[in-house]
């Protein structure tokens, strides 16, 4: 409304002033030439109008107005010259103007008053601060008691973490039990663990189990471009929580604002992030004994949090939420599979064994991908092959059967994967083989999958040496059977180098260096990090890593050299079938033959299926009768 009024008044003022301003000399000239039709004489200005002969070429056949200033003391001489014009000129004195000058200062003032009324008065009705002050209000989401449907029954794979936070549920349910004895429940609980392990789900389950409101906000939501906004939002969040206690405040990704504070010339001084962190610390210190508010936070990087945040009285309880073991993965798969129709051949425990280092989010993705695949294949339920394919898709990427593969590359990939397969099958300290495939997935031309019998808490030296030999099996097979080497061993070399470095620098598995930690330290001073050993020791470390690589490389080379025929049979089978499971590899190593269709047979059957026209529906007596009756109508 105010904008429209402003546009209207500006337009009106512009219309009034749509005239040319001329000089006194030009006015005398036009007057003497008889080009002026009429004049309206004001206090110190004249508004005139040209006649037809005075119209300029810019606006032909149209009236043209002009303005010219004059001295009031020369008014009589001006009237005499007007009367002496060769063409009659109509002239008159202008009526006093009061409306336009009044509007020229009243309307802008009214617009300003209306704007301030809209901002400060009207928006004050919407709550403290209104729209202008909404920057300082917290962006948290509040879930009431009736909305928290997640309980501990929906959380699996982190039993130890559930046991550790059980006392918090008891405190929220029965706070007087703790107050009676004089115990103080932890003010804050910090959930630390890899991404996708269920930290947020665990926090929601605590609120659902205790039947209390749940306030959630991300650490990045506190920080804005305006200084002080984060601290204001912290105060607003804690005030809302206290008004709804007992409740839980959940700060997700707290490392966004809780990083360690350093010297001003390194960290940028007291910036907005540090002010927000200080506000959180002050609010947690300000809890009364009877305040039934539990602050929970989640992070993937507990090592970078400020020590003031993790001291007793604040986030003094740190709960590690690890990746699930095989038992936990089985339980997680069972929870997610309740929503999906599963076939009788589904073995979730086998899937769990084949997914080491998978998080709960990864396992949920496997179930979902399997359900999608079964739906696309028009199946009534999810089968084991759908789950196997979904697991490989989540880990390695989607199959790329449409990728045009040169036969030379396909042959090289077959020998490469056959080398991995042979070495892994021959080493008793390596994980059991699951399957091998030369079907491209993601950036990989093929892959050899293992199926660990159990989760490993510790890596033995023999197991690590076996992994190194398996890594080099592909490169050695390329040397022996392709007379060349390729970049396909890039990932294998990276894995082997990283593992060998860990064995020497961190795990103390070098006989020369002994059990000494030579790992790079995480602490940084003034933005720089350094090593705590000499250059000579660094050279010894490099030599020990090279020694491990050479020993395992030669060990894998000896295995392949002594089993050339077996590797050749595995490679031929891969070229023929593209994918082999552990049982089929065992048959090949024992000299047997496989009785399953080859890739060529499958392609031929698919082509015949596509080329065969659909059967023509036969005309039944009922259909004929129906058609006839329709024709008669």
XYZ file of C-alpha atoms in Angstrom:
633
model
C 0.000 0.000 0.000
C 2.780 2.421 0.950
C 4.739 1.535 -2.148
C 1.732 2.200 -4.402
C 1.133 5.574 -2.729
C 4.752 6.552 -3.255
C 4.581 5.608 -6.917
C 1.376 7.634 -7.375
C 2.716 10.822 -5.770
C 5.994 10.636 -7.674
C 4.061 10.155 -10.897
C 1.861 13.162 -10.060
C 4.836 15.371 -9.352
C 6.479 14.261 -12.559
C 3.362 15.085 -14.571
C 3.252 18.602 -13.078
C 6.830 19.270 -14.018
C 6.660 17.970 -17.609
C 7.748 21.277 -19.210
C 10.896 22.843 -20.594
C 12.725 25.530 -18.682
C 13.899 28.336 -20.965
C 15.994 31.458 -20.402
C 14.742 35.039 -20.384
C 16.434 35.717 -23.722
C 14.662 32.738 -25.312
C 11.367 33.914 -23.800
C 11.804 37.429 -25.239
C 12.659 35.905 -28.637
C 9.594 33.594 -28.733
C 7.397 36.483 -27.540
C 8.642 38.857 -30.252
C 8.197 36.171 -32.937
C 4.592 35.545 -31.859
C 5.104 31.843 -30.980
C 3.463 31.988 -27.547
C -0.237 31.223 -27.093
C -0.841 31.764 -23.371
C 0.910 32.655 -20.118
C 0.145 32.000 -16.458
C 2.087 34.403 -14.252
C 3.000 33.205 -10.767
C 4.929 34.801 -7.930
C 8.344 34.437 -9.557
C 7.794 32.003 -12.404
C 5.802 32.015 -15.622
C 4.199 28.901 -17.105
C 3.610 29.334 -20.798
C 2.252 27.450 -23.777
C 3.490 27.564 -27.352
C 1.109 28.038 -30.260
C 1.245 25.954 -33.428
C 4.141 27.890 -34.882
C 6.143 27.468 -31.699
C 5.931 23.655 -31.505
C 9.396 22.173 -31.787
C 10.316 19.262 -34.047
C 10.579 16.876 -31.071
C 6.825 16.807 -30.625
C 5.145 17.846 -33.840
C 1.466 18.908 -33.811
C 1.316 18.891 -30.020
C 1.108 21.644 -27.421
C 4.331 22.428 -25.614
C 4.606 24.107 -22.244
C 7.543 25.936 -20.801
C 8.591 27.710 -17.631
C 10.710 30.786 -17.219
C 11.698 32.785 -14.149
C 11.240 36.550 -13.802
C 11.773 39.369 -11.317
C 8.515 40.472 -9.610
C 9.651 44.119 -9.622
C 9.691 44.039 -13.456
C 6.129 42.687 -13.745
C 4.707 45.851 -15.357
C 7.358 45.881 -18.107
C 6.692 42.168 -18.683
C 2.948 42.775 -19.198
C 3.693 45.603 -21.634
C 5.876 43.327 -23.779
C 3.194 40.615 -23.711
C 0.611 43.144 -24.919
C 2.997 44.228 -27.694
C 3.400 40.680 -29.085
C 2.529 40.375 -32.822
C 0.201 37.474 -31.967
C -2.428 37.872 -29.229
C -1.311 36.196 -26.002
C -3.777 35.135 -23.334
C -2.329 35.822 -19.943
C -3.552 35.588 -16.357
C -2.250 35.507 -12.820
C -1.830 32.010 -11.339
C -4.039 30.972 -8.447
C -2.203 30.344 -5.146
C -0.812 26.746 -5.059
C -0.921 25.020 -1.680
C -1.802 21.371 -2.371
C 1.319 20.250 -4.215
C 3.835 21.876 -1.825
C 1.943 20.329 1.034
C 1.970 16.882 -0.540
C 5.636 17.178 -1.417
C 6.648 16.894 2.239
C 3.607 15.224 3.846
C 3.602 12.118 1.619
C 7.281 11.145 2.200
C 6.792 11.703 5.917
C 3.680 9.507 5.911
C 5.534 6.760 4.052
C 8.340 6.779 6.617
C 5.897 6.683 9.535
C 3.997 3.810 7.915
C 7.201 1.836 7.359
C 8.307 2.126 10.972
C 4.811 1.236 12.134
C 4.858 -1.921 10.013
C 8.281 -2.990 11.278
C 8.191 -2.134 14.960
C 4.509 -2.093 15.958
C 2.659 -4.517 13.769
C 5.369 -7.193 13.807
C 5.723 -6.936 17.570
C 2.402 -8.775 17.788
C 4.001 -11.893 16.275
C 6.293 -12.316 19.271
C 9.457 -10.917 20.788
C 11.500 -9.095 18.196
C 9.062 -9.466 15.297
C 10.417 -10.050 11.814
C 13.298 -7.628 12.176
C 14.561 -9.332 15.306
C 13.843 -12.878 14.115
C 17.554 -13.336 13.319
C 18.209 -13.795 17.016
C 15.530 -16.411 17.481
C 16.578 -20.040 17.468
C 15.868 -22.200 14.420
C 15.407 -25.327 16.496
C 12.768 -27.946 15.831
C 10.654 -29.020 18.769
C 9.117 -32.493 18.826
C 6.480 -32.946 21.498
C 5.937 -36.059 23.585
C 3.272 -37.369 21.232
C 5.601 -36.955 18.222
C 8.507 -38.979 19.615
C 7.655 -42.468 18.378
C 11.255 -43.754 18.260
C 12.267 -46.009 21.151
C 15.158 -48.325 21.991
C 13.371 -51.095 20.087
C 14.157 -49.173 16.881
C 17.878 -48.926 17.687
C 20.214 -51.884 17.151
C 23.924 -52.542 16.842
C 24.986 -50.145 19.627
C 23.963 -52.024 22.777
C 26.830 -50.629 24.867
C 25.868 -47.060 24.022
C 22.242 -47.792 24.916
C 23.296 -49.147 28.293
C 25.442 -46.089 28.985
C 22.604 -43.621 28.406
C 19.977 -45.660 30.270
C 20.540 -43.612 33.444
C 19.548 -40.452 31.584
C 16.154 -41.957 30.836
C 15.753 -42.860 34.484
C 16.634 -39.293 35.512
C 14.107 -37.779 33.130
C 11.421 -40.167 34.336
C 12.178 -40.105 38.074
C 14.354 -37.075 38.940
C 13.468 -37.181 42.638
C 15.299 -40.501 43.042
C 18.583 -38.788 42.179
C 17.806 -35.636 44.156
C 17.016 -37.707 47.251
C 20.504 -39.191 47.395
C 22.207 -36.016 46.201
C 23.603 -37.319 42.943
C 23.990 -35.056 39.922
C 23.109 -36.378 36.519
C 25.526 -35.407 33.702
C 24.589 -32.034 32.237
C 25.707 -32.978 28.775
C 26.203 -36.172 26.804
C 28.483 -36.144 23.772
C 27.860 -38.851 21.160
C 31.010 -39.517 19.143
C 31.268 -41.905 16.223
C 31.574 -42.322 12.454
C 28.829 -40.962 10.176
C 25.666 -43.034 9.838
C 26.101 -45.043 13.055
C 22.873 -43.829 14.678
C 23.877 -40.913 16.910
C 20.803 -38.852 16.028
C 18.590 -41.933 16.190
C 19.916 -42.758 19.657
C 19.173 -39.231 20.906
C 15.617 -39.441 19.569
C 15.192 -42.880 21.134
C 16.207 -41.500 24.536
C 13.542 -38.798 24.256
C 10.969 -41.318 23.057
C 11.850 -43.798 25.783
C 11.632 -41.097 28.472
C 8.530 -39.542 26.874
C 9.877 -35.972 26.944
C 10.048 -33.159 24.338
C 12.993 -33.148 21.960
C 14.680 -29.936 20.764
C 17.023 -30.448 17.809
C 19.244 -28.011 15.929
C 22.404 -28.234 13.835
C 25.578 -26.465 14.855
C 25.678 -24.541 11.577
C 22.228 -23.034 12.277
C 23.684 -20.866 15.025
C 26.094 -18.928 12.851
C 24.925 -16.119 10.560
C 26.554 -13.145 8.869
C 25.495 -10.837 11.727
C 27.673 -10.764 14.827
C 25.910 -11.901 17.984
C 23.130 -13.813 16.247
C 24.516 -17.218 17.281
C 24.733 -16.288 20.957
C 21.196 -14.888 20.851
C 19.899 -18.118 19.323
C 21.640 -20.150 22.007
C 19.921 -18.147 24.741
C 16.557 -18.474 23.005
C 16.996 -22.253 22.614
C 17.877 -22.835 26.259
C 15.072 -20.563 27.439
C 12.543 -22.544 25.383
C 13.941 -25.810 26.744
C 13.679 -24.663 30.370
C 10.057 -23.670 29.792
C 9.320 -27.207 28.524
C 11.426 -29.243 30.965
C 11.952 -32.095 31.419
C 13.308 -32.281 27.881
C 16.357 -33.001 25.727
C 18.349 -30.494 23.669
C 20.185 -32.149 20.773
C 22.989 -30.241 19.028
C 23.911 -32.077 15.835
C 27.354 -31.564 14.270
C 28.518 -29.513 17.250
C 32.047 -29.391 15.819
C 30.782 -26.585 13.543
C 30.903 -24.239 16.556
C 32.850 -26.213 19.172
C 36.316 -26.464 17.628
C 39.377 -25.788 19.709
C 40.128 -22.114 20.125
C 43.614 -21.013 19.214
C 45.688 -17.807 19.173
C 43.916 -14.816 17.698
C 46.250 -14.433 14.707
C 45.606 -18.074 13.741
C 41.922 -18.623 14.488
C 40.753 -15.128 13.603
C 40.245 -13.854 17.150
C 36.878 -13.680 18.888
C 34.757 -14.412 15.841
C 31.098 -15.314 15.698
C 31.782 -19.036 16.197
C 33.655 -18.441 19.443
C 30.935 -16.131 20.749
C 28.385 -18.848 20.081
C 30.546 -21.432 21.864
C 30.940 -19.124 24.845
C 27.170 -18.675 25.011
C 26.671 -22.465 25.125
C 29.221 -22.811 27.915
C 27.551 -20.060 29.943
C 24.082 -21.552 29.490
C 25.249 -25.014 30.584
C 26.911 -23.507 33.639
C 23.691 -21.688 34.455
C 21.598 -24.824 34.956
C 20.032 -25.123 38.379
C 20.114 -28.395 40.265
C 16.412 -28.861 39.631
C 16.567 -28.072 35.904
C 15.570 -31.262 34.129
C 17.220 -30.419 30.815
C 19.741 -32.804 29.256
C 21.979 -31.411 26.527
C 23.105 -33.989 23.967
C 25.450 -33.359 21.078
C 26.793 -35.426 18.199
C 30.027 -35.168 16.255
C 32.248 -37.244 13.991
C 35.367 -35.462 15.267
C 35.507 -35.543 19.036
C 39.264 -34.924 18.932
C 38.899 -31.359 17.637
C 36.416 -30.124 20.258
C 37.448 -27.433 22.718
C 38.478 -28.775 26.124
C 36.176 -26.267 27.849
C 33.265 -28.010 26.182
C 34.166 -31.509 27.385
C 35.169 -30.732 30.972
C 33.088 -32.001 33.943
C 29.901 -30.015 34.373
C 29.352 -29.622 30.657
C 29.700 -32.483 28.163
C 31.301 -34.645 30.814
C 29.811 -37.906 29.529
C 31.222 -39.047 26.196
C 29.524 -42.036 24.592
C 31.241 -43.712 21.659
C 28.831 -44.924 18.984
C 30.907 -47.385 16.910
C 30.312 -49.150 13.640
C 28.203 -52.251 14.336
C 29.767 -55.700 14.525
C 28.351 -58.690 12.652
C 25.755 -59.302 15.371
C 24.722 -55.664 15.345
C 24.555 -55.573 11.553
C 22.272 -58.587 11.569
C 19.976 -56.893 14.087
C 19.933 -53.673 12.044
C 19.087 -55.558 8.859
C 16.239 -57.316 10.657
C 14.784 -53.993 11.834
C 14.843 -52.451 8.356
C 13.627 -55.640 6.674
C 10.396 -55.576 8.700
C 9.001 -53.042 6.250
C 9.942 -55.127 3.198
C 8.622 -58.471 1.952
C 11.478 -60.968 2.122
C 11.748 -64.261 0.263
C 12.394 -67.620 1.934
C 15.987 -67.789 0.649
C 17.076 -64.543 2.324
C 19.959 -64.979 4.783
C 20.488 -61.676 6.579
C 23.351 -63.077 8.642
C 25.275 -63.852 5.466
C 24.703 -60.300 4.246
C 25.892 -59.007 7.628
C 29.092 -61.069 7.364
C 29.781 -59.573 3.954
C 29.389 -55.977 5.098
C 32.261 -55.247 7.508
C 32.747 -51.558 8.330
C 29.216 -50.772 7.105
C 27.226 -48.263 9.135
C 23.553 -48.472 9.990
C 22.786 -45.998 7.207
C 24.630 -48.212 4.698
C 22.656 -51.266 5.817
C 19.369 -49.393 5.490
C 20.426 -48.394 1.968
C 21.071 -52.071 1.114
C 17.534 -53.073 2.126
C 16.057 -50.152 0.205
C 18.115 -50.813 -2.944
C 17.136 -54.488 -2.833
C 13.450 -53.552 -2.569
C 13.785 -51.191 -5.533
C 15.547 -53.857 -7.618
C 12.886 -56.462 -6.800
C 10.149 -54.006 -7.740
C 11.799 -53.204 -11.080
C 12.014 -56.945 -11.825
C 8.279 -57.352 -11.040
C 8.973 -59.700 -8.145
C 6.579 -60.340 -5.283
C 9.338 -60.196 -2.665
C 13.038 -59.514 -2.203
C 15.323 -62.456 -2.926
C 18.866 -63.153 -1.823
C 20.299 -62.162 -5.195
C 18.662 -58.738 -4.831
C 20.367 -58.223 -1.472
C 23.724 -59.398 -2.836
C 23.466 -57.002 -5.757
C 22.338 -54.163 -3.468
C 25.315 -54.737 -1.167
C 27.750 -54.611 -4.076
C 26.016 -51.520 -5.445
C 26.298 -49.644 -2.137
C 29.969 -50.600 -1.738
C 31.305 -50.426 -5.287
C 28.636 -48.738 -7.395
C 26.133 -49.828 -10.006
C 26.913 -52.416 -12.661
C 27.922 -50.851 -15.968
C 27.035 -53.492 -18.496
C 26.388 -50.830 -21.121
C 29.997 -49.606 -20.998
C 31.835 -50.475 -24.197
C 34.810 -52.572 -23.070
C 37.699 -53.371 -25.349
C 38.537 -57.083 -25.432
C 42.138 -56.345 -24.497
C 40.980 -54.445 -21.400
C 38.523 -57.197 -20.550
C 41.267 -59.813 -20.802
C 43.606 -57.729 -18.649
C 40.868 -57.265 -16.028
C 40.182 -61.002 -16.007
C 43.828 -61.860 -15.329
C 44.087 -59.065 -12.747
C 41.099 -60.298 -10.742
C 42.191 -63.921 -11.219
C 45.501 -62.996 -9.582
C 43.697 -61.599 -6.523
C 41.431 -64.633 -6.397
C 44.239 -67.201 -6.634
C 46.402 -65.584 -3.943
C 43.437 -65.130 -1.596
C 42.395 -68.762 -2.088
C 45.897 -70.031 -1.357
C 46.540 -68.046 1.847
C 45.043 -69.466 5.036
C 45.528 -66.180 6.915
C 43.473 -64.182 4.412
C 39.711 -63.696 4.605
C 37.671 -66.360 2.771
C 36.773 -65.566 -0.830
C 33.165 -64.610 -1.520
C 33.064 -63.949 -5.260
C 34.963 -62.330 -8.110
C 33.578 -60.332 -11.027
C 34.881 -58.485 -14.073
C 31.665 -56.512 -14.531
C 32.554 -52.807 -14.196
C 31.199 -51.052 -11.111
C 31.680 -47.347 -10.510
C 35.317 -46.462 -11.285
C 36.463 -50.108 -11.048
C 36.764 -52.516 -13.943
C 36.268 -55.524 -11.657
C 36.396 -56.588 -8.038
C 37.254 -59.516 -5.783
C 34.990 -59.774 -2.739
C 35.847 -61.447 0.554
C 33.507 -62.744 3.248
C 35.113 -62.438 6.706
C 34.112 -65.164 9.124
C 34.074 -62.649 11.986
C 34.760 -59.015 12.770
C 38.357 -58.343 13.708
C 39.083 -56.181 16.719
C 42.832 -56.563 16.213
C 44.923 -57.080 13.087
C 47.669 -59.685 13.476
C 50.918 -59.388 11.582
C 50.190 -62.560 9.601
C 46.788 -61.225 8.590
C 48.303 -57.925 7.462
C 50.966 -59.714 5.421
C 48.238 -61.800 3.771
C 46.323 -58.640 2.824
C 49.469 -57.187 1.262
C 50.039 -60.333 -0.812
C 46.421 -60.332 -2.024
C 46.783 -56.679 -3.042
C 49.779 -57.462 -5.244
C 48.227 -60.552 -6.845
C 46.540 -58.497 -9.578
C 49.654 -56.584 -10.645
C 51.781 -59.769 -10.718
C 49.182 -61.572 -12.857
C 49.352 -58.713 -15.365
C 53.140 -59.102 -15.539
C 53.019 -62.870 -16.077
C 50.130 -63.179 -18.550
C 49.800 -59.784 -20.283
C 53.499 -58.902 -20.683
C 52.699 -55.438 -19.345
C 51.298 -53.635 -16.319
C 48.387 -51.191 -16.100
C 46.910 -48.466 -13.914
C 44.258 -50.912 -12.723
C 46.394 -51.679 -9.676
C 46.197 -48.085 -8.407
C 43.736 -48.813 -5.587
C 45.663 -51.977 -4.630
C 48.938 -50.061 -4.398
C 47.345 -47.339 -2.284
C 45.847 -49.895 0.094
C 49.121 -51.812 0.408
C 51.207 -48.679 0.975
C 48.835 -47.330 3.609
C 48.702 -50.662 5.443
C 52.483 -51.115 5.368
C 52.970 -47.596 6.737
C 50.540 -48.292 9.581
C 52.365 -51.538 10.402
C 55.724 -49.765 10.653
C 54.831 -46.358 12.104
C 51.831 -47.056 14.326
C 51.577 -50.741 15.197
C 55.269 -51.409 15.853
C 55.449 -54.439 13.526
C 58.932 -53.644 12.240
C 61.673 -55.803 13.773
C 64.268 -53.111 13.094
C 62.407 -50.180 14.670
C 60.570 -52.141 17.330
C 57.403 -51.130 19.201
C 57.751 -47.355 18.863
C 55.054 -44.938 17.702
C 56.300 -42.869 14.767
C 52.898 -41.672 13.611
C 52.308 -38.037 12.680
C 50.880 -36.109 15.597
C 47.457 -34.506 15.259
C 48.244 -31.461 17.389
C 49.021 -28.297 15.493
C 50.855 -25.279 16.829
C 50.311 -21.931 15.111
C 48.834 -23.727 12.112
C 51.854 -26.016 11.614
C 52.519 -29.648 12.506
C 55.827 -31.446 12.724
C 57.399 -34.849 13.288
C 59.008 -35.994 16.514
C 61.820 -38.032 14.998
C 64.967 -37.269 13.053
C 65.499 -37.344 9.316
C 67.663 -40.454 9.717
C 64.822 -42.256 11.500
C 62.459 -41.190 8.711
C 64.798 -42.838 6.203
C 64.779 -46.054 8.264
C 60.963 -45.960 8.336
C 60.842 -45.621 4.546
C 63.290 -48.510 4.196
C 61.194 -50.741 6.465
C 58.032 -49.946 4.506
C 59.852 -50.779 1.264
C 61.104 -54.009 2.830
C 57.561 -55.092 3.769
C 56.294 -54.272 0.283
C 59.100 -56.209 -1.405
C 58.710 -59.280 0.821
C 54.963 -59.582 0.308
C 55.274 -58.808 -3.407
C 57.775 -61.626 -3.843
C 55.585 -63.932 -1.757
C 52.569 -63.315 -4.000
C 54.784 -63.697 -7.055
C 55.917 -67.125 -5.879
C 52.310 -68.276 -5.340
C 51.282 -67.247 -8.858
C 54.418 -68.677 -10.462
C 53.733 -72.070 -8.869
C 50.041 -72.045 -9.905
C 50.056 -70.622 -13.418
C 47.621 -73.223 -14.758
C 45.087 -72.542 -12.014
C 45.218 -68.796 -12.596
C 44.743 -69.372 -16.316
C 41.636 -71.473 -15.634
C 40.177 -68.800 -13.349
C 40.804 -66.084 -15.952
C 39.228 -68.199 -18.719
C 36.185 -68.813 -16.537
C 35.849 -65.093 -15.811
C 35.947 -64.279 -19.511
C 33.302 -66.938 -20.043
C 30.976 -66.270 -17.091
C 32.052 -62.756 -15.864
C 31.158 -63.598 -12.229
C 32.229 -66.547 -10.065
C 31.350 -67.272 -6.464
C 33.612 -69.030 -3.954
C 32.120 -72.478 -4.613
C 32.659 -72.145 -8.364
C 36.247 -70.973 -7.870
C 36.857 -74.020 -5.692
C 35.517 -76.308 -8.439
C 37.844 -74.678 -10.971
C 40.887 -74.994 -8.702
C 40.092 -78.677 -8.238
C 39.987 -79.198 -12.019
C 36.220 -79.436 -12.382
C 33.900 -77.795 -14.918
C 30.965 -75.461 -14.333
C 27.465 -76.255 -15.532
C 25.908 -72.802 -15.760
C 25.070 -70.661 -18.795
C 27.837 -68.496 -20.165
C 27.562 -64.806 -20.905
C 27.087 -65.637 -24.578
C 24.202 -67.975 -23.776
C 22.496 -65.299 -21.679
C 22.904 -62.652 -24.380
C 21.556 -65.002 -27.025
C 18.521 -65.847 -24.905
C 17.886 -62.149 -24.279
C 18.085 -61.355 -28.008
C 15.678 -64.160 -28.853
C 13.291 -62.929 -26.187
C 13.348 -59.409 -27.634
C 13.014 -60.556 -31.254
C 10.113 -62.942 -30.601
C 6.791 -61.093 -31.188
C 4.202 -61.284 -28.415
C 1.576 -64.017 -28.873
C -1.629 -62.985 -30.623
C -4.580 -63.300 -28.239
C -7.044 -65.962 -29.363
C -10.650 -64.965 -29.931
C -12.920 -66.680 -27.450
C -16.654 -67.227 -28.002
C -17.348 -64.746 -25.211
C -15.200 -62.069 -26.860
C -16.778 -62.765 -30.212
C -20.248 -62.450 -28.791
C -19.310 -59.215 -27.062
C -17.801 -57.756 -30.246
C -20.810 -58.729 -32.290
C -23.183 -57.120 -29.866
C -21.059 -53.977 -29.913
C -21.214 -53.912 -33.748
C -24.971 -54.354 -33.668
C -25.288 -51.339 -31.443
